[in-house]
Each structure stands twice: as C-alpha cells, then as structure tokens.
Coordinates of C-alpha atoms in Angstrom, one line a residue:
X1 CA -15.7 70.5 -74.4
X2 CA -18.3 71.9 -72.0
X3 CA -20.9 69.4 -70.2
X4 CA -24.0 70.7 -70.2
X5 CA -25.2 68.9 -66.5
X6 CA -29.1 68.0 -66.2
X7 CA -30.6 68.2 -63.2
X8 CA -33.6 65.8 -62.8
X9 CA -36.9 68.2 -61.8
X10 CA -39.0 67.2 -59.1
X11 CA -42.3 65.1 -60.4
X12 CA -44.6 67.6 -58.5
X13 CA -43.1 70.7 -60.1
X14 CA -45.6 71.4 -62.5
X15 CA -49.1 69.9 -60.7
X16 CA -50.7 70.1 -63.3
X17 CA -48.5 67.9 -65.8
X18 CA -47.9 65.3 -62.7
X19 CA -52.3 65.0 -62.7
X20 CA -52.3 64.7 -66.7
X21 CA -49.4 61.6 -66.2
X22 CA -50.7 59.7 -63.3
X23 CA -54.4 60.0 -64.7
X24 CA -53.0 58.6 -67.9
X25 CA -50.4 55.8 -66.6
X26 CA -52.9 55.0 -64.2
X27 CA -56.1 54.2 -66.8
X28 CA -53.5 52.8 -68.8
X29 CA -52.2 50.2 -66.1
X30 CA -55.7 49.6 -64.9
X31 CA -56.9 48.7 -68.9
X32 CA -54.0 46.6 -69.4
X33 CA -54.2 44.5 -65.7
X34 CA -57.8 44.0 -66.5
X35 CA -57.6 42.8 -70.6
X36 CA -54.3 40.7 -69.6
X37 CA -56.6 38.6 -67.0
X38 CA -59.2 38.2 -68.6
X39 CA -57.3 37.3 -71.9
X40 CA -55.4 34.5 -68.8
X41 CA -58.5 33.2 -68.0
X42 CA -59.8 32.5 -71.4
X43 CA -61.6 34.8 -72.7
X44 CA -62.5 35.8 -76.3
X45 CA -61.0 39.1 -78.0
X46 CA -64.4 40.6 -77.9
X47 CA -63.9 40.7 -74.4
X48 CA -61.5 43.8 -74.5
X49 CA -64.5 46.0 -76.1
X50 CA -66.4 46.6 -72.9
X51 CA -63.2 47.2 -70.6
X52 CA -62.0 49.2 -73.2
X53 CA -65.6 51.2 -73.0
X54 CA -65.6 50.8 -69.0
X55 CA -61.9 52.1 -68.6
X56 CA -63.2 55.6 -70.9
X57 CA -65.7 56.3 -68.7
X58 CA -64.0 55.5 -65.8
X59 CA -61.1 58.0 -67.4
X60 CA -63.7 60.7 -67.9
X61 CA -65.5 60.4 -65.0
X62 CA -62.6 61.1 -62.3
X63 CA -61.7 63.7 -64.6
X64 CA -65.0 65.2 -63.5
X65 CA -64.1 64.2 -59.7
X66 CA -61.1 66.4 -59.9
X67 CA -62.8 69.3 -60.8
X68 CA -65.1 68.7 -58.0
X69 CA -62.5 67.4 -55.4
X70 CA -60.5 70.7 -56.4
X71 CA -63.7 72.6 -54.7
X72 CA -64.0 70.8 -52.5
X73 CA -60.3 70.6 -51.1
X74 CA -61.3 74.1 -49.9
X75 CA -64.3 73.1 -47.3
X76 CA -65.0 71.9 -44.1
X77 CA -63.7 68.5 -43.5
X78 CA -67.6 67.6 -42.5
X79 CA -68.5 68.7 -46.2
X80 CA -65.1 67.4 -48.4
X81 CA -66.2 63.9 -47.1
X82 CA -69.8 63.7 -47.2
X83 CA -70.2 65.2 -50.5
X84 CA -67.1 63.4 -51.9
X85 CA -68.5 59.9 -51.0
X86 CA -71.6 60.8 -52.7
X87 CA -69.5 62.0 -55.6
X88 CA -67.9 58.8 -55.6
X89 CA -71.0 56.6 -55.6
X90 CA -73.0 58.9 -58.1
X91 CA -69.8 57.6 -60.3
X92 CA -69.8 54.7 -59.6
X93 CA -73.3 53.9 -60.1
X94 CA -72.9 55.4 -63.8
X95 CA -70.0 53.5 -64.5
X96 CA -71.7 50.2 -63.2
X97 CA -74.9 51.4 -65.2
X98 CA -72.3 51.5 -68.5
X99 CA -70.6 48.4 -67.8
X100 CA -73.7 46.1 -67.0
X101 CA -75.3 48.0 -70.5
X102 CA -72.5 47.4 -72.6
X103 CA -72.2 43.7 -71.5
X104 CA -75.8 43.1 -71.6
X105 CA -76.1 44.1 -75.0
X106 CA -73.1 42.3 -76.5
X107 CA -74.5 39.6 -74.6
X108 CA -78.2 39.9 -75.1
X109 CA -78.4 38.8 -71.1
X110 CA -82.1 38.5 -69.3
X111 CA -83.2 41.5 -67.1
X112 CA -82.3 39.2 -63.6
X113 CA -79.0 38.7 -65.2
X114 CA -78.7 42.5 -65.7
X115 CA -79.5 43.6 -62.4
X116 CA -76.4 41.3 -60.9
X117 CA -74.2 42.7 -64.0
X118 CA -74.8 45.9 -62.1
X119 CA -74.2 45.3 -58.7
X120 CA -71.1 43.4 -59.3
X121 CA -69.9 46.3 -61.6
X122 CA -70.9 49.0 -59.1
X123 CA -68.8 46.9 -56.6
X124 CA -65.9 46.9 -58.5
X125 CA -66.2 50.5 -59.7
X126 CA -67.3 51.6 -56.3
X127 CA -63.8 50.1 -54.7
X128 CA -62.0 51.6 -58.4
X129 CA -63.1 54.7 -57.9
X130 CA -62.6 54.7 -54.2
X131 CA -59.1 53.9 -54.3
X132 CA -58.7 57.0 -56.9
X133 CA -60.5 59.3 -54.5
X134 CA -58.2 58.0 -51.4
X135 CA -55.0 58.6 -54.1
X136 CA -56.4 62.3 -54.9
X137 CA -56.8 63.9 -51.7
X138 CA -53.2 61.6 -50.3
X139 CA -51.3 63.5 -53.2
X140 CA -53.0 66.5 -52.4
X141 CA -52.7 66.6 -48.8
X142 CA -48.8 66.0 -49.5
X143 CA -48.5 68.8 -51.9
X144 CA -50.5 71.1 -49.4
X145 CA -48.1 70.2 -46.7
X146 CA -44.8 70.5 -48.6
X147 CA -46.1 73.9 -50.0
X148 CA -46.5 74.9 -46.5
X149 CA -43.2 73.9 -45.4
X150 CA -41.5 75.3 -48.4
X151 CA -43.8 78.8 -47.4
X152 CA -42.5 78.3 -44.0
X153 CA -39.0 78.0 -45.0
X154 CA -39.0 80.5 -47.0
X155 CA -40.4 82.9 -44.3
X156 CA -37.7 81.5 -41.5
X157 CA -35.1 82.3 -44.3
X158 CA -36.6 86.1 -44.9
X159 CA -36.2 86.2 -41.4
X160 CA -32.9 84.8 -40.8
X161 CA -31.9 87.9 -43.2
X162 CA -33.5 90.4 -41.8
X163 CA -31.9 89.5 -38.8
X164 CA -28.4 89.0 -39.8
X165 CA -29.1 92.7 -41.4
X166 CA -30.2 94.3 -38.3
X167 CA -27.5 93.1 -36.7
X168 CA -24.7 94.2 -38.8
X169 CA -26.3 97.6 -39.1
X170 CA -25.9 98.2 -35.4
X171 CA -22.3 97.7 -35.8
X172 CA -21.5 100.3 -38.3
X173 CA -23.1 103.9 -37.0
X174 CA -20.8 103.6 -33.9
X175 CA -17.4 103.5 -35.8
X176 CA -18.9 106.2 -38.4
X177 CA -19.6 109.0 -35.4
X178 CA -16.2 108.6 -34.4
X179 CA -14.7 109.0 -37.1
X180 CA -16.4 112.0 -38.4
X181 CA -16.2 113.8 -34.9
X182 CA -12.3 113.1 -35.4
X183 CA -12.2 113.9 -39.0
X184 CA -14.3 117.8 -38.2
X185 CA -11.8 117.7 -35.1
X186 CA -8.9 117.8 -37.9
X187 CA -10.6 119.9 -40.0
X188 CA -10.9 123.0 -37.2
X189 CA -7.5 122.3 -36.5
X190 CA -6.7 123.0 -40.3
X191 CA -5.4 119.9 -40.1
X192 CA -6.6 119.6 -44.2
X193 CA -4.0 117.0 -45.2
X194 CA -5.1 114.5 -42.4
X195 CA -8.7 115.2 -42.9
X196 CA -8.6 114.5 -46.3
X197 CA -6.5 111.2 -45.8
X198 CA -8.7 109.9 -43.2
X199 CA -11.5 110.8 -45.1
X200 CA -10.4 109.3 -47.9
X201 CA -9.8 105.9 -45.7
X202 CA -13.0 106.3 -44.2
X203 CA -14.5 106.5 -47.6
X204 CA -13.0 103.0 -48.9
X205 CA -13.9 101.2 -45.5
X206 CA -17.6 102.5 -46.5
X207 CA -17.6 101.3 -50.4
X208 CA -16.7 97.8 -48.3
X209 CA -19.6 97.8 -46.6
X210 CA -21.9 99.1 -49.1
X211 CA -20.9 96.1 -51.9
X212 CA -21.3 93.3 -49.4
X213 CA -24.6 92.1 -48.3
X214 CA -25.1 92.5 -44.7
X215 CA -26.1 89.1 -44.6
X216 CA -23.0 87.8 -46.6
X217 CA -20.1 85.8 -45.5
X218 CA -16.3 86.4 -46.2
X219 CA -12.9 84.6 -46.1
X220 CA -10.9 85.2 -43.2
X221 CA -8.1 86.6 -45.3
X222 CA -10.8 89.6 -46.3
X223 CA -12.1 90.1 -43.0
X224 CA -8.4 90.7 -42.1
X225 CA -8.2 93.0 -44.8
X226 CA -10.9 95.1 -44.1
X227 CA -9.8 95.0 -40.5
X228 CA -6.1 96.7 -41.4
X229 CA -8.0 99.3 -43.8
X230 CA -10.2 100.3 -40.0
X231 CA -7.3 100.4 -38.4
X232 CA -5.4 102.8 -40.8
X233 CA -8.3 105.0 -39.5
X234 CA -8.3 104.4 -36.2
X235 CA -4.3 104.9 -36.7
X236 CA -4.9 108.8 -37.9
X237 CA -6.3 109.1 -34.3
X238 CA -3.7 107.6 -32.0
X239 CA -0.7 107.3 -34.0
X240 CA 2.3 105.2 -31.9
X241 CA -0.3 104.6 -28.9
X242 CA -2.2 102.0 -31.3
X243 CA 0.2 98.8 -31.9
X244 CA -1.4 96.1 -34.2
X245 CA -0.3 92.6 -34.7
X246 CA -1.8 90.0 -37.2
X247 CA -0.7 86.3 -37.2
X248 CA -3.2 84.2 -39.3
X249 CA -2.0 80.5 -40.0
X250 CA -2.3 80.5 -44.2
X251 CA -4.6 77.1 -43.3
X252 CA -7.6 78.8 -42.3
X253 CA -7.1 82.1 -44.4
X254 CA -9.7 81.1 -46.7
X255 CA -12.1 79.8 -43.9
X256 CA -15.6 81.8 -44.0
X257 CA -17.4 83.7 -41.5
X258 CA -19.9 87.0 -41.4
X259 CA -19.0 90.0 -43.0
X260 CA -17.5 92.4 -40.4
X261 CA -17.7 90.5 -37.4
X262 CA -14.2 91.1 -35.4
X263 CA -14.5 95.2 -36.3
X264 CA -16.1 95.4 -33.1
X265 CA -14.0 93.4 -30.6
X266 CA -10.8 95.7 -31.9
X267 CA -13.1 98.7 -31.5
X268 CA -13.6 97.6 -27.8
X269 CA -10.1 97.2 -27.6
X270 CA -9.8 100.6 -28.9
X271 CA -11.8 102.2 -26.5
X272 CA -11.0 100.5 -23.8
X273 CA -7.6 99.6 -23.8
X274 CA -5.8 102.1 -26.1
X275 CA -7.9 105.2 -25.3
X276 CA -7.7 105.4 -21.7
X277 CA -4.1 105.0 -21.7
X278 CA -1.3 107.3 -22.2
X279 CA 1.0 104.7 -23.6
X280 CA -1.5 103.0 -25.5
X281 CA -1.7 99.1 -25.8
X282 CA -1.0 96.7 -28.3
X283 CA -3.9 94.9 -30.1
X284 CA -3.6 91.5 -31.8
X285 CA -5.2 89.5 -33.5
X286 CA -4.8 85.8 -34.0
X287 CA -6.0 82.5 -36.2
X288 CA -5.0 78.7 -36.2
X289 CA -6.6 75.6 -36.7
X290 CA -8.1 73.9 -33.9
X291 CA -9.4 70.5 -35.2
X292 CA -11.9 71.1 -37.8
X293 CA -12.5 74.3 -36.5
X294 CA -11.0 77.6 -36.1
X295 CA -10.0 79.7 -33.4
X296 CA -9.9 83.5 -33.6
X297 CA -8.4 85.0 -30.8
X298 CA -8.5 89.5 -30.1
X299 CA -6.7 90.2 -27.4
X300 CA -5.4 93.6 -26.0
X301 CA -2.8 94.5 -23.5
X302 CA -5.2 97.1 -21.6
X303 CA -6.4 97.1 -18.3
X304 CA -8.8 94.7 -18.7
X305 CA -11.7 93.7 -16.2
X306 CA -9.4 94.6 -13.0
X307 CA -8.5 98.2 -13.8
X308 CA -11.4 100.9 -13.6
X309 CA -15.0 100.6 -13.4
X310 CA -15.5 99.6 -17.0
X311 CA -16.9 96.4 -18.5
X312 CA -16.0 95.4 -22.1
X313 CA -18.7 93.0 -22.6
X314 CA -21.1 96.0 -22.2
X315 CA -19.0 98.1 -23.9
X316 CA -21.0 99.4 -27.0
X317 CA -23.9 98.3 -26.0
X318 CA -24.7 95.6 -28.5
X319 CA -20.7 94.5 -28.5
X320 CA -20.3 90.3 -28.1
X321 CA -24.5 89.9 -28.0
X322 CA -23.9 91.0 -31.1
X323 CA -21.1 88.9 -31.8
X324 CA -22.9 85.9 -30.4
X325 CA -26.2 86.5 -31.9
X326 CA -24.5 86.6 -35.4
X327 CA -21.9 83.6 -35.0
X328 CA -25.3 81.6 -33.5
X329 CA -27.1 82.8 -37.0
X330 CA -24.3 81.7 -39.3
X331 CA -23.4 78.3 -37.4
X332 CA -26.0 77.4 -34.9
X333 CA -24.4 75.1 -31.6
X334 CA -21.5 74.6 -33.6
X335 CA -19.4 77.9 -32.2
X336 CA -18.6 79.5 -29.3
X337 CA -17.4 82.8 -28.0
X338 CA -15.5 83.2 -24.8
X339 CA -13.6 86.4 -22.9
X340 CA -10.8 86.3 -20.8
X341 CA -9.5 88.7 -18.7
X342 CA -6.0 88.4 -17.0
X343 CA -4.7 89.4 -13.7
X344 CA -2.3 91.7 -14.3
X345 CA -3.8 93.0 -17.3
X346 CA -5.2 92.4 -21.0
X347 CA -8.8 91.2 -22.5
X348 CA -9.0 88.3 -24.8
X349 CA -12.1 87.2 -27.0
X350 CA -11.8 83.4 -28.0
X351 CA -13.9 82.6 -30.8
X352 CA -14.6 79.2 -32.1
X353 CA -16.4 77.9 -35.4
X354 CA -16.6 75.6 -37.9
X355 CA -14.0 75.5 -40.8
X356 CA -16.0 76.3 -43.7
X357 CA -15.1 76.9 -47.0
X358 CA -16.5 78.5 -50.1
X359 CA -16.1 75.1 -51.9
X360 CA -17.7 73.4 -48.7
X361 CA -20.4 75.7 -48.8
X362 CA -21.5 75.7 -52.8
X363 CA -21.1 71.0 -52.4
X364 CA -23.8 71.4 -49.5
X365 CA -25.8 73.5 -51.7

C-alpha cells in the first residue's frame, strides 16, 4: 500500500492567505476576550452589540491600514513612521468616535458623559490599533529579511555552480588535445585500427562527461570506472610503459565525491612519471577507511620532486588548485589534500574527506 507523506507548508508561504488568517483569528480573539469580560464582570447581553459593532470597524479599518502600510513599506523610514502614526490615530479617533456613538445611543448618555466615552475609547483603540501596527510592520520586516536571505542563498548557490562548473571545465580540454594529437598521430601513420579504437574510447569517456552535471557528485566505485575507461586511452599511447593498479576497500566504494576529480592527478602522473621515462612507471591508485572519513591515495613510481627540473604541483597549470578548490566547494574544512614526494623516487597525493553517502546526502536534505 503506498503512503502518500504530507509535508506541513510553511505559514508564510502564501502572504497573502497568512494576512487573511491572522486578521481573522486575531478580530476573532480580540471580540471573544472582550464579550467574555465583560459578560465576567456582569454585564447584560446587550452589552455584546457595541463590541460586536467596535470589533467591525476595528476589522475594516486595519484592513484600510494595510493597504496604506503596504505603500508605505516602500519609503523613507522618516515618512513610514510619521505618516503611519497619523494613520493610526486618524483610526483610532474614528473607531473611538463609533464606539462612544454606539454606546451613547443605546444608552441615551449626556454630552459630558459622551466626551469621556470618547477619550476612553480612543485610548483603548489608540493602544488596539497600535499594537496591530507594531505586529504589521514586525511580520513584514521578518518576511523582508527571510526573502532576502533566501535571495541571497539562492545567489551563493548559483554561484557555488558556476564555480564548481568552471572548474571541471578546465580539467577536460587538456586530456582532449592529447588525445586527438595522438589519435591524428595514428591516423598519418595508417595506423586506422588504433585510431578508430582510441577514438572510439575517447568517444565513451566524452558521453561520460557530457551526462553528468559538472557540478554533480559520484560514488567512488564510478569515479574508478571512469578512471580505467581514461586509462584504456592513455594505454593506446604507452602500451607496457603504463602499469595501473586499483585497490579500493568495498567499504567506501559507494562514498561520494565530485565528478572527475582524480583524472587529473593520474594525468600528472602520466606526464610526469610515465612519459619522461623509458621504462615507464607504475601508477596506483588507492582507498580505505580512515575513521569517518576516507582516504584516497595516487601515487606513481616516477622521479618525483628530486629528479629533473619539474614540479607536479604546477604541472597543468590548474592541477591540485584545482583539486583543492573543488574538494573545498564540495566539503568545506572538512578535507584535505596533501603531496608526498620520496627520496629515492615516487609522488603521492593524499586526499582526505568526509564519508558521504547518497543515503546521507538525500536524509540531510
């Protein structure tokens, strides 16, 4: 049987339908408080007929504050307050004016009498009506400042994107040149079959690309994937010289991270370790647990940092900045990325971050 889950919606949602409910359940309240106490302190039935009368007006009249408070939301602070006071006490003179008329004639009072009917009902409107006013502009100064913040959010997520996408984007046209200068290399050597295979590698590494969003995150088992289908390519190229090794522990397969994000360090290793050599190197890439996080570890069995002038870090000239940038986007202080060079040879890049899930990620969501 499927369960059909509600989710509640936020009171402020619809503005408009919030106004319509508080303005109601308000009035209502303030009716009932007001015919309950006086019914407490004895008096007659007939008594409810002029709050009834003075909780209408007071109902229509803020409904004609809004209208004006709406306007005037949109001035100088100097101007909303000075003309909103006067909006208040224009209403609540009229109210009072009501209210001292409707008691005065049910109960036929003197002219003296009257005159105090008025002032204490322009008191108690005056405060009434006050208290509304304060309650308007608090509700709308929240709104304004949670639409702002949503706004802002919003903006700091576009960017976040746009980001993440710039960044991926540098990664790609470095691989691609290569691999179409070796592909037209094959091709003048009428090398057709080869071409045609690489090609046709080069082509499904591309339809990778293309379906995932550059801003999009990925299991470790599919990064690892996509990482063996680059390396078939890269294979064409150097054949026996280019020795891969993968050993990812099953317990962070599924552990999520950006789309794409080791291609780089094995294409460092790549150039700088297999290419320069005659025997090649071995390139191998690694993943454990390390507490709750995990630990991603490229290493190479190249020169390293003590063998020629060459510096991996600055290798392809957005390499591990890259790298960083994009592991600071997805996870903020909670990774890090370090290199390692060792003294008779080899390059490492340790990378740690948080072990993330797909399941983890859709409960925080």
């Amino acid at each position: 049987m499927a369960v059909i889950s509600i989710r509640p919606k936020p009171f402020f949602e619809d503005k408009n339908r919030a106004f319509w409910n508080l303005q109601s359940l308000g009035w209502l309240g303030a009716l009932t408080l007001r015919g309950l106490s006086g019914i407490a302190n004895g008096q007659p039935i007939s008594f409810l007929v002029p709050v009834l009368i003075s909780t209408v007006t007071g109902y229509s009249l803020t409904l004609l504050m809004a209208v004006i408070f709406r306007e005037l939301v949109k001035q100088r602070p100097l101007v909303t307050w000075g003309v909103s006071i006067l909006v208040v006490l224009m209403a609540a003179g009229m109210s009072a004016f009501i209210d001292a008329w409707v008691f005065s004639t049910q109960n036929r009072t003197s002219d003296t009498a009257g005159l105090q009917l008025f002032l204490g009902a322009f008191y108690l409107t005056f405060t009434l009506l006050g208290a509304w006013s304060a309650l308007y502009y608090a509700i709308n100064f929240f709104l304004t400042i949670e639409e702002q913040a949503n706004q802002l959010e919003h903006l700091e997520n576009q960017a976040s994107s746009a980001q993440l996408a710039m960044l991926r984007y540098q990664l790609n046209p470095h691989f691609l040149f290569n691999t179409l200068n070796s592909i037209s290399t094959l091709v003048l050597l009428k090398q057709t079959e080869r071409a045609n295979a690489m090609l046709s590698r080069l082509s499904s590494f591309l339809r990778y690309t293309l379906i995932n969003e550059p801003t999009a995150q990925v299991t470790l088992a599919q990064e690892v994937e996509t990482l063996k289908l680059y390396l078939e390519i890269e294979k064409m190229r150097f054949e026996d010289r280019l020795r891969t090794v993968f050993d990812i522990d099953p317990a962070v397969a599924r552990a999520r991270l950006p789309s794409l994000l080791l291609q780089p360090l094995v294409e460092n290793a790549i150039k700088y370790a297999v290419t320069p050599r005659e025997e090649g190197a071995d390139i191998s890439v690694t993943a454990q647990p390390a507490g709750e996080n995990v630990r991603i570890i490229v290493s190479d069995t190249g020169p390293g940092l003590h063998d020629g002038d060459f510096d991996p870090i600055l290798s392809t000239g957005v390499g591990l900045a890259n790298i960083r940038d994009r592991l600071f986007q997805a996870f903020g202080e909670r990774q890090s990325l370090e290199t390692r060079s060792m003294p008779g040879g080899g390059f490492s890049v340790i990378i740690e971050m948080p072990h993330v899930t797909e399941e983890q990620t859709k409960v925080a969501a």
